[in-house]
């Protein structure tokens, strides 16, 4: 059986690419990686050759093309239930979906002011009430899940919810936001994942710089 192909953008900057990549890699789901860099403002016109939206990530699995990070992760979770990408408990599964969906629709202030950047020197950024409100909500979500599940990840074992929030771990880290102990310990566990380390090392080694993603 041919492995699916995951098209991604720059590992240093592409938060949406990072989500399915770390989810599939951590779960042990085989895929072929194809990186097409966006070393220009506004993306890369070459994305149109494989992406219906002109954006990444995109998963091509046989004759099926799936775009959007959460849809890709849900596709592989249903195809590989043994990987445990959704929590086994139905209530937890629903909460994990709700949190993943909130990640997509929320936190605009943090995401706008603090792009994912694996190479960034760790230092604070000028904040606003909106940014701090986003960070507070994220910490509330994470600490509540960790208290309920007992960790080490949001719902016990690594899940799609962890993959969807992985770029936020980078943001809270490199922009030096203050976090509680439970949240900082969770972030350390995420950053210790072999898949995280692989992605980060590759991102740091990339030659491309995108000025609009440097903050």
PDB file of C-alpha atoms in Angstrom, residues 72-191:
ATOM      1  CA  UNK A  72      -6.224  15.600   7.921  1.00  0.00           C
ATOM      2  CA  UNK A  73      -5.769  14.424  11.502  1.00  0.00           C
ATOM      3  CA  UNK A  74      -9.350  13.189  11.751  1.00  0.00           C
ATOM      4  CA  UNK A  75      -8.937  11.318   8.451  1.00  0.00           C
ATOM      5  CA  UNK A  76      -5.854   9.440   9.622  1.00  0.00           C
ATOM      6  CA  UNK A  77      -7.374   8.829  13.078  1.00  0.00           C
ATOM      7  CA  UNK A  78     -10.393   7.115  11.501  1.00  0.00           C
ATOM      8  CA  UNK A  79      -8.179   5.184   9.092  1.00  0.00           C
ATOM      9  CA  UNK A  80      -5.828   4.095  11.892  1.00  0.00           C
ATOM     10  CA  UNK A  81      -7.948   3.732  15.057  1.00  0.00           C
ATOM     11  CA  UNK A  82      -5.179   1.661  16.625  1.00  0.00           C
ATOM     12  CA  UNK A  83      -3.024   4.819  16.750  1.00  0.00           C
ATOM     13  CA  UNK A  84      -5.293   6.326  19.427  1.00  0.00           C
ATOM     14  CA  UNK A  85      -5.217   9.855  18.026  1.00  0.00           C
ATOM     15  CA  UNK A  86      -8.667  10.532  19.478  1.00  0.00           C
ATOM     16  CA  UNK A  87      -9.196   9.719  23.184  1.00  0.00           C
ATOM     17  CA  UNK A  88     -10.941   6.389  23.765  1.00  0.00           C
ATOM     18  CA  UNK A  89     -13.486   7.837  26.174  1.00  0.00           C
ATOM     19  CA  UNK A  90     -16.419   9.284  24.184  1.00  0.00           C
ATOM     20  CA  UNK A  91     -16.789  12.343  26.432  1.00  0.00           C
ATOM     21  CA  UNK A  92     -13.059  13.066  26.201  1.00  0.00           C
ATOM     22  CA  UNK A  93     -13.221  12.580  22.443  1.00  0.00           C
ATOM     23  CA  UNK A  94     -15.919  15.228  22.214  1.00  0.00           C
ATOM     24  CA  UNK A  95     -13.947  17.601  24.428  1.00  0.00           C
ATOM     25  CA  UNK A  96     -10.804  17.032  22.360  1.00  0.00           C
ATOM     26  CA  UNK A  97     -12.749  17.883  19.207  1.00  0.00           C
ATOM     27  CA  UNK A  98     -14.170  21.015  20.846  1.00  0.00           C
ATOM     28  CA  UNK A  99     -10.714  22.155  21.932  1.00  0.00           C
ATOM     29  CA  UNK A 100      -9.260  21.456  18.486  1.00  0.00           C
ATOM     30  CA  UNK A 101     -12.065  23.419  16.870  1.00  0.00           C
ATOM     31  CA  UNK A 102     -11.545  26.299  19.313  1.00  0.00           C
ATOM     32  CA  UNK A 103      -7.885  26.330  18.294  1.00  0.00           C
ATOM     33  CA  UNK A 104      -8.924  26.878  14.691  1.00  0.00           C
ATOM     34  CA  UNK A 105     -11.452  29.629  15.382  1.00  0.00           C
ATOM     35  CA  UNK A 106      -9.906  31.476  18.314  1.00  0.00           C
ATOM     36  CA  UNK A 107      -6.834  33.245  19.717  1.00  0.00           C
ATOM     37  CA  UNK A 108      -6.429  35.761  16.858  1.00  0.00           C
ATOM     38  CA  UNK A 109      -4.444  38.271  18.910  1.00  0.00           C
ATOM     39  CA  UNK A 110      -1.801  35.760  19.948  1.00  0.00           C
ATOM     40  CA  UNK A 111      -1.540  34.204  16.509  1.00  0.00           C
ATOM     41  CA  UNK A 112      -1.240  37.581  14.775  1.00  0.00           C
ATOM     42  CA  UNK A 113       1.346  39.088  17.104  1.00  0.00           C
ATOM     43  CA  UNK A 114       3.364  35.933  17.755  1.00  0.00           C
ATOM     44  CA  UNK A 115       3.900  33.779  14.640  1.00  0.00           C
ATOM     45  CA  UNK A 116       5.327  30.308  15.158  1.00  0.00           C
ATOM     46  CA  UNK A 117       9.081  30.565  14.790  1.00  0.00           C
ATOM     47  CA  UNK A 118      11.340  27.654  15.742  1.00  0.00           C
ATOM     48  CA  UNK A 119      14.507  29.736  15.335  1.00  0.00           C
ATOM     49  CA  UNK A 120      13.430  32.753  17.367  1.00  0.00           C
ATOM     50  CA  UNK A 121      15.570  33.807  20.323  1.00  0.00           C
ATOM     51  CA  UNK A 122      13.494  33.391  23.467  1.00  0.00           C
ATOM     52  CA  UNK A 123      12.455  36.867  24.598  1.00  0.00           C
ATOM     53  CA  UNK A 124       9.226  38.687  25.499  1.00  0.00           C
ATOM     54  CA  UNK A 125       7.094  40.530  23.002  1.00  0.00           C
ATOM     55  CA  UNK A 126       5.010  43.622  23.640  1.00  0.00           C
ATOM     56  CA  UNK A 127       1.620  42.417  24.785  1.00  0.00           C
ATOM     57  CA  UNK A 128      -1.938  43.719  24.785  1.00  0.00           C
ATOM     58  CA  UNK A 129      -5.018  42.823  26.844  1.00  0.00           C
ATOM     59  CA  UNK A 130      -6.262  40.734  23.913  1.00  0.00           C
ATOM     60  CA  UNK A 131      -3.038  38.726  23.719  1.00  0.00           C
ATOM     61  CA  UNK A 132      -3.020  38.127  27.467  1.00  0.00           C
ATOM     62  CA  UNK A 133      -6.673  37.047  27.346  1.00  0.00           C
ATOM     63  CA  UNK A 134      -5.804  34.497  24.655  1.00  0.00           C
ATOM     64  CA  UNK A 135      -2.915  33.158  26.722  1.00  0.00           C
ATOM     65  CA  UNK A 136      -5.094  32.956  29.831  1.00  0.00           C
ATOM     66  CA  UNK A 137      -7.758  30.969  27.980  1.00  0.00           C
ATOM     67  CA  UNK A 138      -5.161  28.563  26.593  1.00  0.00           C
ATOM     68  CA  UNK A 139      -3.684  27.995  30.035  1.00  0.00           C
ATOM     69  CA  UNK A 140      -7.180  27.417  31.428  1.00  0.00           C
ATOM     70  CA  UNK A 141      -7.849  24.778  28.770  1.00  0.00           C
ATOM     71  CA  UNK A 142      -4.551  22.988  29.235  1.00  0.00           C
ATOM     72  CA  UNK A 143      -4.446  23.017  33.031  1.00  0.00           C
ATOM     73  CA  UNK A 144      -8.043  21.814  33.259  1.00  0.00           C
ATOM     74  CA  UNK A 145      -7.383  18.893  30.929  1.00  0.00           C
ATOM     75  CA  UNK A 146      -4.138  17.955  32.661  1.00  0.00           C
ATOM     76  CA  UNK A 147      -5.807  18.003  36.073  1.00  0.00           C
ATOM     77  CA  UNK A 148      -8.681  15.856  34.829  1.00  0.00           C
ATOM     78  CA  UNK A 149      -6.599  13.340  32.877  1.00  0.00           C
ATOM     79  CA  UNK A 150      -3.513  13.224  35.081  1.00  0.00           C
ATOM     80  CA  UNK A 151      -1.337  13.780  31.993  1.00  0.00           C
ATOM     81  CA  UNK A 152       1.221  13.463  30.654  1.00  0.00           C
ATOM     82  CA  UNK A 153      -0.669  14.975  27.712  1.00  0.00           C
ATOM     83  CA  UNK A 154      -3.982  16.794  27.570  1.00  0.00           C
ATOM     84  CA  UNK A 155      -6.151  13.675  27.564  1.00  0.00           C
ATOM     85  CA  UNK A 156      -3.618  11.258  29.032  1.00  0.00           C
ATOM     86  CA  UNK A 157      -2.003   9.826  25.924  1.00  0.00           C
ATOM     87  CA  UNK A 158      -0.927  12.029  23.029  1.00  0.00           C
ATOM     88  CA  UNK A 159      -3.957  13.007  20.944  1.00  0.00           C
ATOM     89  CA  UNK A 160      -5.123  15.266  18.150  1.00  0.00           C
ATOM     90  CA  UNK A 161      -5.731  18.000  20.736  1.00  0.00           C
ATOM     91  CA  UNK A 162      -2.012  18.023  21.570  1.00  0.00           C
ATOM     92  CA  UNK A 163      -1.117  18.150  17.884  1.00  0.00           C
ATOM     93  CA  UNK A 164      -3.478  21.052  17.254  1.00  0.00           C
ATOM     94  CA  UNK A 165      -1.977  23.073  20.117  1.00  0.00           C
ATOM     95  CA  UNK A 166       1.659  22.185  19.345  1.00  0.00           C
ATOM     96  CA  UNK A 167       2.416  25.508  17.590  1.00  0.00           C
ATOM     97  CA  UNK A 168       0.999  27.334  20.614  1.00  0.00           C
ATOM     98  CA  UNK A 169       3.562  25.568  22.788  1.00  0.00           C
ATOM     99  CA  UNK A 170       6.227  27.155  20.591  1.00  0.00           C
ATOM    100  CA  UNK A 171       4.554  30.566  20.832  1.00  0.00           C
ATOM    101  CA  UNK A 172       4.265  30.549  24.623  1.00  0.00           C
ATOM    102  CA  UNK A 173       7.868  29.382  24.837  1.00  0.00           C
ATOM    103  CA  UNK A 174       9.784  31.618  22.414  1.00  0.00           C
ATOM    104  CA  UNK A 175       7.785  34.753  23.264  1.00  0.00           C
ATOM    105  CA  UNK A 176       8.497  34.054  26.949  1.00  0.00           C
ATOM    106  CA  UNK A 177       4.966  34.171  28.350  1.00  0.00           C
ATOM    107  CA  UNK A 178       4.611  33.438  32.051  1.00  0.00           C
ATOM    108  CA  UNK A 179       2.914  30.093  32.637  1.00  0.00           C
ATOM    109  CA  UNK A 180       1.878  28.030  35.618  1.00  0.00           C
ATOM    110  CA  UNK A 181       3.809  24.934  36.654  1.00  0.00           C
ATOM    111  CA  UNK A 182       1.386  22.430  35.131  1.00  0.00           C
ATOM    112  CA  UNK A 183       1.449  24.279  31.804  1.00  0.00           C
ATOM    113  CA  UNK A 184       5.231  24.728  31.725  1.00  0.00           C
ATOM    114  CA  UNK A 185       5.747  21.037  32.543  1.00  0.00           C
ATOM    115  CA  UNK A 186       3.341  20.081  29.763  1.00  0.00           C
ATOM    116  CA  UNK A 187       5.209  22.314  27.334  1.00  0.00           C
ATOM    117  CA  UNK A 188       8.493  20.638  28.299  1.00  0.00           C
ATOM    118  CA  UNK A 189       6.987  17.210  27.610  1.00  0.00           C
ATOM    119  CA  UNK A 190       5.750  18.340  24.210  1.00  0.00           C
ATOM    120  CA  UNK A 191       9.156  19.777  23.298  1.00  0.00           C
TER     121      UNK A 191
END
